[in-house]
XYZ file of C-alpha atoms in Angstrom:
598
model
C 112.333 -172.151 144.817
C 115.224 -169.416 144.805
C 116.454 -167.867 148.645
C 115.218 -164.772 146.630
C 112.071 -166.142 146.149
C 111.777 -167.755 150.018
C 112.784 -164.236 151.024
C 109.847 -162.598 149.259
C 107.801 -164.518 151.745
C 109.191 -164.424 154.876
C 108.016 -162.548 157.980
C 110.816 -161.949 159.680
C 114.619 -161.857 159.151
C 116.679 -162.922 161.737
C 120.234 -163.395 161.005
C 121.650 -166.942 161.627
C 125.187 -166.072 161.855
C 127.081 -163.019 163.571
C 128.410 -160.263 161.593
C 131.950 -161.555 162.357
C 131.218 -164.951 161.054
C 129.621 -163.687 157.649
C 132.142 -160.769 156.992
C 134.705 -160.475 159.310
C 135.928 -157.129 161.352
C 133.740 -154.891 158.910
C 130.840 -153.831 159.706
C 128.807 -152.315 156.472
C 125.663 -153.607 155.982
C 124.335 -153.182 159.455
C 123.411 -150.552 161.477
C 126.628 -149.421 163.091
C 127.960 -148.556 159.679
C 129.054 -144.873 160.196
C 127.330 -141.939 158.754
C 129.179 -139.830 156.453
C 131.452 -137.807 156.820
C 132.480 -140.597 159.657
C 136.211 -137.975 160.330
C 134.012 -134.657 160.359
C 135.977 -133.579 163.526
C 138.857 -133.823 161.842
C 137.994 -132.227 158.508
C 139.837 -128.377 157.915
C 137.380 -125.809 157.453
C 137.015 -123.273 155.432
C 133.312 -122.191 154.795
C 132.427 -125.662 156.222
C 134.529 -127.712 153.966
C 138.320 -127.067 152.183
C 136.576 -126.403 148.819
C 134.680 -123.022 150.524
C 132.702 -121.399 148.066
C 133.409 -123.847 145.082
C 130.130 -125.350 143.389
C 129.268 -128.965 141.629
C 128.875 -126.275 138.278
C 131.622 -123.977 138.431
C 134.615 -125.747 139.680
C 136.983 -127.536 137.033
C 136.560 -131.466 139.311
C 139.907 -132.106 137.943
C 142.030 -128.937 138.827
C 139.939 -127.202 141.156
C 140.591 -128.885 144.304
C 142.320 -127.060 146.753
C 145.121 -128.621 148.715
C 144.383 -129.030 151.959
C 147.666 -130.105 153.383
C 145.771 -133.224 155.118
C 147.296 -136.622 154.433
C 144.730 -139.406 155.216
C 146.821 -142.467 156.133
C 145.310 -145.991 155.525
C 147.527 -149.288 156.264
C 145.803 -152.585 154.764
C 147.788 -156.185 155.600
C 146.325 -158.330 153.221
C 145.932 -162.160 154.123
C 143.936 -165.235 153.404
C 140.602 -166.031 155.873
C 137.400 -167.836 156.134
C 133.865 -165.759 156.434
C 130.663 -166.372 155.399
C 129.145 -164.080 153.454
C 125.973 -165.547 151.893
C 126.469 -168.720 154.531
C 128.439 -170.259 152.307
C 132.302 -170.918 154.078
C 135.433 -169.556 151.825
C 138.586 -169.212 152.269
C 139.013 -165.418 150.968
C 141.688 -162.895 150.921
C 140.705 -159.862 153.073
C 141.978 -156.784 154.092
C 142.468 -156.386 158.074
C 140.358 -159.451 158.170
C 137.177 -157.269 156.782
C 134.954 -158.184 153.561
C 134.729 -155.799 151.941
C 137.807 -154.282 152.961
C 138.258 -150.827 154.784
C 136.617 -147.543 153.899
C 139.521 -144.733 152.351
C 137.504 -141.922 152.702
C 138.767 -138.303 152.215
C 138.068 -134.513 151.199
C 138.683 -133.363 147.866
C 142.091 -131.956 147.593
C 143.399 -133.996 150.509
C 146.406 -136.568 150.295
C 145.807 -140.560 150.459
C 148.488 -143.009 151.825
C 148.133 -146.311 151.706
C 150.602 -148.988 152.424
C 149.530 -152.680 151.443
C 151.566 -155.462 153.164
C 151.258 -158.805 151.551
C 150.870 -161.171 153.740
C 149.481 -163.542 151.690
C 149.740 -167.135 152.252
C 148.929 -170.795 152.027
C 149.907 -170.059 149.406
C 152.018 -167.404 148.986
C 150.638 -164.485 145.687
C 151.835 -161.380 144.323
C 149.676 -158.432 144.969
C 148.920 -154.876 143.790
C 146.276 -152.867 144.523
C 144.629 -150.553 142.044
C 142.557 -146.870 143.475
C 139.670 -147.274 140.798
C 139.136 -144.015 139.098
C 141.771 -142.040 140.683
C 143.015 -139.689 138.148
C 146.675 -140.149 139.299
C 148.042 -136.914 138.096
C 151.483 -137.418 137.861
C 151.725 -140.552 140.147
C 150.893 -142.877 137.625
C 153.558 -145.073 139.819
C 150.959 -145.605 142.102
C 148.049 -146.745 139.884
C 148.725 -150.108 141.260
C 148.477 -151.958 137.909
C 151.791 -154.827 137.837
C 153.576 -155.244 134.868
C 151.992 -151.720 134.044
C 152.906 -148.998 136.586
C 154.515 -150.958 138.975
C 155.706 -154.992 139.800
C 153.471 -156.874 142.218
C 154.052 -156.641 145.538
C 155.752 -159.985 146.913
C 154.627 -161.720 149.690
C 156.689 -160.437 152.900
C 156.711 -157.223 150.901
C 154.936 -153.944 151.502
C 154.336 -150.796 149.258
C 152.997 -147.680 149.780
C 150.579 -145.636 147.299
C 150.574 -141.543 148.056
C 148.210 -139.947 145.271
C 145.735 -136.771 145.324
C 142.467 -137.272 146.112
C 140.856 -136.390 143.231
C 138.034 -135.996 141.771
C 135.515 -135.769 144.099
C 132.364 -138.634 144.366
C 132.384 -142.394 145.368
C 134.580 -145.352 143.912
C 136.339 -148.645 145.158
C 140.013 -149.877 145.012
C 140.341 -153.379 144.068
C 143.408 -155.963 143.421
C 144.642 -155.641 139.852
C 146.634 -158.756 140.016
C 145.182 -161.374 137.989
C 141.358 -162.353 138.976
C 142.299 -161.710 142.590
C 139.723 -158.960 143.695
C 136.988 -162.314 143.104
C 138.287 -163.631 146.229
C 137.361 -160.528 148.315
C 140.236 -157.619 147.807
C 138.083 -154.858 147.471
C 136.266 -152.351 149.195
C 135.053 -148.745 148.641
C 136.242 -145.261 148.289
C 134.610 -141.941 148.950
C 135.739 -138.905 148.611
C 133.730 -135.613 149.882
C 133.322 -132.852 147.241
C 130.696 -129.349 146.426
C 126.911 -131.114 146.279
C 125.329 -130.534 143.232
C 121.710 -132.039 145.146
C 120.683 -131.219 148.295
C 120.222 -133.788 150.760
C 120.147 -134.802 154.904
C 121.984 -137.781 155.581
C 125.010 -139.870 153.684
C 123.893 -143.634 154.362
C 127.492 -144.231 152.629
C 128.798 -146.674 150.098
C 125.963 -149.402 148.895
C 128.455 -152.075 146.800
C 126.664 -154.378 144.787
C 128.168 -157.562 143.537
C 128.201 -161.275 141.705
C 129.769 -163.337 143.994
C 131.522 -167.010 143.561
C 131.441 -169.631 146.013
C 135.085 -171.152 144.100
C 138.054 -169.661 144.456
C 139.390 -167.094 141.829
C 142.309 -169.334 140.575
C 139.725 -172.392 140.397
C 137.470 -170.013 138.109
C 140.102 -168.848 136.330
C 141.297 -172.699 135.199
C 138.109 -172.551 133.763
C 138.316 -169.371 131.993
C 141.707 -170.156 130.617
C 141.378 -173.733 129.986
C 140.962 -175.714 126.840
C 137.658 -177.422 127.359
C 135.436 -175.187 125.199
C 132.803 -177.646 125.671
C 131.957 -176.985 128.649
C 130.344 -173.302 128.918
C 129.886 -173.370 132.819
C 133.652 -173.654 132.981
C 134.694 -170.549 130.135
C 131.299 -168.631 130.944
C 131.379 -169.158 134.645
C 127.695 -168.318 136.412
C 128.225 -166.371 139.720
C 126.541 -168.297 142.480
C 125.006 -165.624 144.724
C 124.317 -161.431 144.337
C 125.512 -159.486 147.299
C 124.650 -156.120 148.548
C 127.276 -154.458 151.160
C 128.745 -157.591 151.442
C 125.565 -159.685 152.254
C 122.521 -161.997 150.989
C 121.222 -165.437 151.812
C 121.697 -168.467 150.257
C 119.990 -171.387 149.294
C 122.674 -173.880 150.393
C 121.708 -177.183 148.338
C 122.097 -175.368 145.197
C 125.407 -174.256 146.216
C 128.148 -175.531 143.196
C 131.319 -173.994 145.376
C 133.780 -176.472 146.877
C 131.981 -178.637 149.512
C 135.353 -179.094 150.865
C 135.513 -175.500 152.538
C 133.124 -176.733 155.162
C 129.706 -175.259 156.203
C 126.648 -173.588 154.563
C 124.257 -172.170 156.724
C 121.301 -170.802 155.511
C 119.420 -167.414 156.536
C 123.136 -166.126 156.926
C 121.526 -162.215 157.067
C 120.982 -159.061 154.837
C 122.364 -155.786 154.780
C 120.202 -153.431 156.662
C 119.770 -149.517 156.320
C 118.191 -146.687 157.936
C 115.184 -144.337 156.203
C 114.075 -141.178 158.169
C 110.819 -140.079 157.206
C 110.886 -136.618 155.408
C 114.902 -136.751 155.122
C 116.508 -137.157 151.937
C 118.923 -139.715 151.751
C 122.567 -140.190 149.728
C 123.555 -143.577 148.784
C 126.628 -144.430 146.807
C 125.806 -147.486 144.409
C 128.846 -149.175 143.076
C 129.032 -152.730 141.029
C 132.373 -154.441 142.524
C 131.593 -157.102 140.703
C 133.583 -159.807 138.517
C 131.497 -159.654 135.209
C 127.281 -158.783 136.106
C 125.389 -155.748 134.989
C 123.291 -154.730 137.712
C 119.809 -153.467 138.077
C 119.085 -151.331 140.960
C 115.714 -150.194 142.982
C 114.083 -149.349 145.675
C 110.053 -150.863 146.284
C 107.996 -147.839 146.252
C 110.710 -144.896 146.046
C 111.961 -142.647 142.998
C 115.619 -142.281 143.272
C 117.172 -138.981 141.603
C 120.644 -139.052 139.783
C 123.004 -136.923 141.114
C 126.812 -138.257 139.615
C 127.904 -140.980 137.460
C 131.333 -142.354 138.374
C 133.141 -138.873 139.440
C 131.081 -136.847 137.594
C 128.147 -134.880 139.081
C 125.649 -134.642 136.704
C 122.540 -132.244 136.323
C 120.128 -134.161 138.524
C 117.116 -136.786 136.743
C 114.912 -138.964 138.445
C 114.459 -142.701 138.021
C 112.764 -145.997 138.898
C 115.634 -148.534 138.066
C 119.591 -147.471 138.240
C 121.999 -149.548 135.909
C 125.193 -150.152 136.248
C 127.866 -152.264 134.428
C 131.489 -153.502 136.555
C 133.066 -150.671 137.512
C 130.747 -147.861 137.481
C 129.058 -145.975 140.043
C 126.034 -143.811 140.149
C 125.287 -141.606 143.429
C 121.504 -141.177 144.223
C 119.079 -139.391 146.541
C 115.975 -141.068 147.478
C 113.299 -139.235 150.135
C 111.988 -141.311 152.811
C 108.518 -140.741 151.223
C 106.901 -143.639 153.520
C 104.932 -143.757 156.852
C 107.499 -144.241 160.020
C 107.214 -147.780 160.769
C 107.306 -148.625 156.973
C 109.786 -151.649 155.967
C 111.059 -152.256 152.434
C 113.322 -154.154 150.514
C 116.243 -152.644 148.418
C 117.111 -154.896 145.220
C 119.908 -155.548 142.955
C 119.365 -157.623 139.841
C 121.547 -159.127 137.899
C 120.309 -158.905 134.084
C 120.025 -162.077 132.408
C 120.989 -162.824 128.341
C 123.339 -163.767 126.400
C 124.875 -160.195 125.962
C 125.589 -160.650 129.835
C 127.380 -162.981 132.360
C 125.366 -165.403 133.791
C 124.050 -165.793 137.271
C 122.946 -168.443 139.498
C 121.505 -166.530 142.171
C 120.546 -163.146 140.200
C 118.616 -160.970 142.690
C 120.109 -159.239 145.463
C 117.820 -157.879 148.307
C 118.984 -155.967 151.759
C 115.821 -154.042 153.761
C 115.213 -150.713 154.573
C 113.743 -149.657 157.713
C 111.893 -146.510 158.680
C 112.464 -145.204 162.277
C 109.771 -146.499 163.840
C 110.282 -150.068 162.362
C 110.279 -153.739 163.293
C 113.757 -154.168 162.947
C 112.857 -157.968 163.214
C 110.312 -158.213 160.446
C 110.018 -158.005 156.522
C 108.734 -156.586 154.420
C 105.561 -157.225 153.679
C 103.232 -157.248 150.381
C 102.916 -153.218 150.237
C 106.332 -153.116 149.667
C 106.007 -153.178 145.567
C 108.928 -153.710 143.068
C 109.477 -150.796 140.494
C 109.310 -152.342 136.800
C 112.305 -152.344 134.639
C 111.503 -150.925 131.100
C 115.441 -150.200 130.089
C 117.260 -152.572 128.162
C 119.297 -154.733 129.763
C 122.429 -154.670 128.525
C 123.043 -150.871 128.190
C 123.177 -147.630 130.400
C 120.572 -145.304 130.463
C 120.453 -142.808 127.019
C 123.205 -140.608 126.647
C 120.884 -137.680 126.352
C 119.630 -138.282 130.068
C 123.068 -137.085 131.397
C 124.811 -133.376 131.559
C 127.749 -133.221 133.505
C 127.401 -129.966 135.833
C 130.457 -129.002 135.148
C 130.300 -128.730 131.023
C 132.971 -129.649 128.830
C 132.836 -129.137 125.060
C 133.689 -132.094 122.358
C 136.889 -130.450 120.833
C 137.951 -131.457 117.645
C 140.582 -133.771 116.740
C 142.908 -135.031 114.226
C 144.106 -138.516 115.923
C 141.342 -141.180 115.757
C 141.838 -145.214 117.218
C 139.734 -148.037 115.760
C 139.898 -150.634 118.284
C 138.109 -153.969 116.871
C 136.677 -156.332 120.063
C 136.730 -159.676 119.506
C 136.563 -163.485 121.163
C 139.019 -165.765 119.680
C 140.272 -169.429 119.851
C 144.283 -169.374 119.996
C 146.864 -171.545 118.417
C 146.689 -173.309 121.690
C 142.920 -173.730 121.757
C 142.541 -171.411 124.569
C 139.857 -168.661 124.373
C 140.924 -165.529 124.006
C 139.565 -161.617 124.407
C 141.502 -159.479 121.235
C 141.605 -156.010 120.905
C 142.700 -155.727 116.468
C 143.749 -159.488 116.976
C 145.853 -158.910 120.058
C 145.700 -160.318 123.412
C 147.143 -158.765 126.239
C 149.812 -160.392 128.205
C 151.211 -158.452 130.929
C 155.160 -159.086 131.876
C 155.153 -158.453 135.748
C 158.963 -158.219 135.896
C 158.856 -155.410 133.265
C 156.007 -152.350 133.888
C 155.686 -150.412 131.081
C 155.837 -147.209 132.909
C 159.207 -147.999 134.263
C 160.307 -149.025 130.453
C 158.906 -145.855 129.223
C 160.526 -144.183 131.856
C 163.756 -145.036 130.801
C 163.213 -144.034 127.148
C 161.804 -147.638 125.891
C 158.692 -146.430 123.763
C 158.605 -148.525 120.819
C 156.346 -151.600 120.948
C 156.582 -153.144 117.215
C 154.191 -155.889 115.743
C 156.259 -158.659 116.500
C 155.377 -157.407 120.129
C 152.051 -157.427 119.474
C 150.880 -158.859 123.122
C 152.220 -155.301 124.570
C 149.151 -153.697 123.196
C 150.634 -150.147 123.258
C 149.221 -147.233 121.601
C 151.715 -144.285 121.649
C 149.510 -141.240 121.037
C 152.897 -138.957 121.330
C 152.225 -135.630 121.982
C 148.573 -135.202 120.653
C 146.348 -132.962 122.690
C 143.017 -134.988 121.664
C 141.972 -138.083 121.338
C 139.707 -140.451 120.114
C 138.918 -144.033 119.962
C 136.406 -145.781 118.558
C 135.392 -149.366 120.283
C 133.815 -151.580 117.623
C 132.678 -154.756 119.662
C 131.748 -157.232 117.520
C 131.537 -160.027 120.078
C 128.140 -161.205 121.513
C 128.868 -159.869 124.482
C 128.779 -156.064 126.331
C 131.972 -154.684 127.964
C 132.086 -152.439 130.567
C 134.532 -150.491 129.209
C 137.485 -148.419 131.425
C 140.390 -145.594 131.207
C 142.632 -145.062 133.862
C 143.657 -141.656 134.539
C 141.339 -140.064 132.434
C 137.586 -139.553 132.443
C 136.243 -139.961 128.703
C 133.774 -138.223 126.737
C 131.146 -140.390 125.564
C 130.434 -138.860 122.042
C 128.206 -141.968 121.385
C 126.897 -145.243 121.500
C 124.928 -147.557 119.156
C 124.279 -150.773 117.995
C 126.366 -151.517 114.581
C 128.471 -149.216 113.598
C 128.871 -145.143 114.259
C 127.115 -143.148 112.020
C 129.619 -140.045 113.084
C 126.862 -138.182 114.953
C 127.706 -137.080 118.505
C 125.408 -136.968 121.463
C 125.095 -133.354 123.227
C 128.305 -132.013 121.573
C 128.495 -129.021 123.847
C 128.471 -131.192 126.590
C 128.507 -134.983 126.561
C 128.419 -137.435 128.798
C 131.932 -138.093 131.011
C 132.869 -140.958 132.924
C 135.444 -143.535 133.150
C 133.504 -146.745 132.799
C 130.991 -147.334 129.948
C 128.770 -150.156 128.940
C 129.648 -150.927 124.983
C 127.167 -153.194 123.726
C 127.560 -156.287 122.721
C 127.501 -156.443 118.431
C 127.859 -152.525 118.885
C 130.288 -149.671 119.093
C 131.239 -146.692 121.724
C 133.156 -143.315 120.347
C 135.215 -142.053 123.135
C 137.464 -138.788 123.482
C 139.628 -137.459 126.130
C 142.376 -134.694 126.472
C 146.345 -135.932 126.762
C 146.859 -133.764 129.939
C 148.335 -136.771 131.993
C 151.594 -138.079 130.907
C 151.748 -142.132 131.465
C 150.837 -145.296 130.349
C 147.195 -145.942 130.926
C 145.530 -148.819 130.945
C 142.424 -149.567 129.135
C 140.338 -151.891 128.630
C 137.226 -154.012 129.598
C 136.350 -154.505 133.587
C 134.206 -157.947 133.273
C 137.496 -159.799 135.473
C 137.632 -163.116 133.241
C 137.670 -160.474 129.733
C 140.587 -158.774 131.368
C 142.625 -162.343 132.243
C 141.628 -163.150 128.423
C 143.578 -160.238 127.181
C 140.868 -157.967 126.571
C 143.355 -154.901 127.446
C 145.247 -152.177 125.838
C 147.883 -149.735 127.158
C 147.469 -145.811 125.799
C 150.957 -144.003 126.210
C 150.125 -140.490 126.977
C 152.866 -138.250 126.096
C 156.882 -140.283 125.962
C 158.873 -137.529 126.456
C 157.234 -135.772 128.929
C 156.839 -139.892 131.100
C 161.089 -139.133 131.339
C 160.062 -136.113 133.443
C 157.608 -137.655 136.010
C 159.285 -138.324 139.066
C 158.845 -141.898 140.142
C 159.828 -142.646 144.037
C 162.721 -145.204 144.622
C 160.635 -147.522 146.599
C 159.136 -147.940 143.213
C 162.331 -149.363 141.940
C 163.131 -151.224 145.262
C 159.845 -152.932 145.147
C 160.533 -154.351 141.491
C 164.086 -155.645 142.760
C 162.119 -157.539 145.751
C 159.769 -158.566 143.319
C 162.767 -160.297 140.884
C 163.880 -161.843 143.767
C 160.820 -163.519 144.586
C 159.849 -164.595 141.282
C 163.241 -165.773 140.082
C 163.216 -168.614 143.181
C 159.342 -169.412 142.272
C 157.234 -170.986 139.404
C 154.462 -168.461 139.380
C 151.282 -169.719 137.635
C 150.629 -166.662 135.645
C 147.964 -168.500 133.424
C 145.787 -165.447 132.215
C 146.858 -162.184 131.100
C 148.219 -160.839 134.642
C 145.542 -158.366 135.383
């Protein structure tokens, strides 16, 4: 019998460890989780908020923001601890001590600083951290990918990130140095925008993720290892599904290291307030290492209101889905009776065109104002039935961006052939047209470019650089012939989806007038995705697929946007400084860089 399962049962949920033993200093997932906007007093107003009069359908989310002149200032010391987050005792890295980290949260148009000091270690790691979705216009040196826009941050070291803050919607940052966010760097992003839905309270960010009782670098052995017998060690199942941090565990199935010390069962769920009549925000986001997640609510419709950073022309559902990486915002009405109490679920989808899962089914609870906070729910609390296929996002027809952007034509198409590989070292391998990434943390591209190196020849094949030069538009076509779906990402950029198919593409595209943006989409496994995006960013962007052990395999490709006008961005010293710091650290250590680096 699962801890799902047990769960399903129960009759009351009382939490056998303390909020500080299970995640640390943060507090989301439980009631004294602010309400957004948590820095309302602070906010400037103009008509309420800095964007005034501007709507979800008439302002440009990529130009439009006003600037505000407000610079929201975040510091984050990241070091190793033990919490408990399912029961289950790790030693993680966490920011200010919290799993998941801090909240960044912001208005459109404002300024975010963040400084991240590494404090890492027992061991000692690199770090760099990445600000998922974060167009980066013209600070692509502060993308936080190493060996891309920037070295790794040493340990001792610190380095600080000043960017725009936008778009507008909800996101996460996350470490971008090897497999690291798997051990707990991560937490959420929101930034406050024009609503395109109407609704009474912001319940905030609801992060759903696959969770590992091992540590990343344990996994990763696996991943990268030569033992391709073994599929638990190169297809590693997830032991537990978390929601804002949290879920129970069923401690004798636990496969982690028993070495860590304790397990404690009925650890304690995430819990979140419903008031009857009020509509309700919630910001659903997969954190996760490699799971596609199913989301629900027993007994509630949810309606659409933004995919990633993109508000979209509002649709109602019963299930959300959502690969690594993406996020879709929702507005679900407290349609119940006052004392009602009911479970919120995440699922992870099971397959072989997915990762696989352990502990698959995430639940926190819901309680109405009147509620037992003590009790469960109970058998009128029904689960809404999943009819969509399980390794793929909802049609592309279901989604119009508010804001519409036309397909434009173009003259520069990519074919980008996916595929799984054994290399001459018998280590398994992610290619993109036979190439695995391999990321050289002592060289970032950016910097190279920078300086006027632009030309990446075969014989440097594990570069994986695409120099589009100076084309306005353009397209790539993702031809994944693997068993396997990819969650597919751009950095600095959010792409057109023109379409996506099993087999090959036919050359139709879906709503031409207006397709579907966002910068994460699911490309199914033995399938393709066409996608198309203007060259209005100059840099070196990364992308690739977000499932973390893909990545490490190499499954990764670099798209330099515009070389001559890269010589013109201005990239800060400390940029430079931090690369020195980082030679000196790495020339007096053996760093295990065993994957691909990101």
């Amino acid at each position: 019998m699962t801890v799902a399962t047990v769960l399903l049962q129960a009759t009351s949920l009382l939490s056998s460890l303390s909020q500080l033993r299970t995640n640390g200093a943060s507090n989301l997932g439980t009631f004294e989780a602010p309400k957004l906007p948590a820095f309302l007093e602070n906010n400037p107003i103009i008509n309420g908020f800095p964007w005034g009069a501007k709507g979800a359908s008439t302002a440009d989310p990529y130009t439009g923001a006003a600037d505000t002149g407000v610079t929201r200032s975040y510091d984050f010391t990241i070091a190793r601890g033990t919490v408990s987050p399912d029961g289950y005792q790790k030693n993680m890295l966490l920011i200010n001590g919290q799993y998941p980290g801090p909240l960044i949260e912001a208005n459109w148009g404002d300024t975010i600083q963040v400084t991240v000091n590494n404090a890492i270690s027992g061991p000692a790691e690199g770090t760099a951290m990445h600000w998922h979705g974060l167009n980066q216009l013209n600070t692509e040196w502060a993308d936080g990918v190493p060996g891309v826009s920037m070295c790794p941050v040493p340990p001792g070291g610190s380095f600080t990130h000043t960017f725009k803050a936008t778009p507008y919607g909800s996101t996460f940052y996350h470490s971008h140095y090897s497999s690291q966010y798997a051990d707990g760097l991560w937490g959420p992003i929101v930034i406050h925008g024009p609503k395109n839905y109407p609704y009474d309270i912001d319940l905030g960010p609801v992060t759903l993720n696959d969770y590992y009782h091992k540590g990343y670098f344990t996994v990763l052995e696996g991943v990268m290892g030569t033992d391709l017998s073994d599929e638990s060690l190169v297809r590693p199942a997830s032991d537990n599904n978390l929601i804002n941090g949290k879920m129970d565990f069923a401690c004798g199935n636990s496969t982690g290291n028993s070495t860590m010390g304790t397990c404690v069962n009925n650890a304690g769920l995430s819990k979140f307030s419903f008031t009857s009549g009020k509509k309700h925000r919630l910001r659903l986001i997969n954190t996760g290492i490699a799971a596609i997640q199913k989301f629900s609510i027993d007994n509630h419709n949810m309606t659409v209101i933004a995919n990633d950073f993109i508000p979209i022309v509002p649709y109602e559902t019963t299930i959300v889905t959502l690969g690594v990486g993406q996020r879709t915002d929702i507005v679900v009405e407290a349609t119940g009776d006052p004392t009602d109490v009911v479970w919120m679920r995440s699922h992870i989808t099971s397959g072989a065109c997915t990762e696989p899962a352990n502990q698959p089914l995430a639940l926190a609870v819901i309680y109405y104002e009147d509620a037992n906070t003590k009790s469960a729910p109970g058998n009128a609390s029904v689960a809404q039935i999943d009819t969509t296929p399980a390794c793929l996002n909802d049609p592309l027809s279901d989604t119009e961006p508010m804001y519409p952007i036309a397909a434009a034509g173009t003259n520069t198409t990519v074919t980008l052939n996916v595929a799984v590989a054994v290399n001459s070292t018998g280590h398994i391998v992610w290619t993109i047209n036979d190439s695995a990434f391999e990321a050289d943390w002592n060289n970032p591209i950016l910097l190279l470019a920078k300086s006027g190196n632009t030309s990446y020849p075969a014989v440097d094949a594990d570069w994986n650089v695409y120099n589009m030069g100076t084309n306005k538009t353009v397209r790539f076509i993702v031809n994944n012939t693997s068993p396997t779906s990819h969650p597919w990402h751009l950095h600095g950029h959010e792409m057109q989806v023109l379409s996506v198919g099993l087999g090959a593409w036919g050359g139709a595209i879906t709503n031409p007038s207006n397709p579907q943006r966002r910068d994460v989409q699911i490309v199914p496994a033995n399938g393709y995705a066409v996608f198309q995006w203007q060259q209005d960013n100059p840099g070196v962007w990364p992308f690739h697929c977000h499932i973390a052990w893909h990545v490490s395999g190499g499954l990764y490709a670099n798209i330099m946007e515009r070389p001559a006008d890269i010589k013109n961005v201005l990239i800060p010293s400390t940029t430079y400084q931090n690369c020195r710091d980082w030679a000196d650290y790495s020339g007096g250590n053996l760093l295990p860089q065993i994957d691909s680096g990101l």
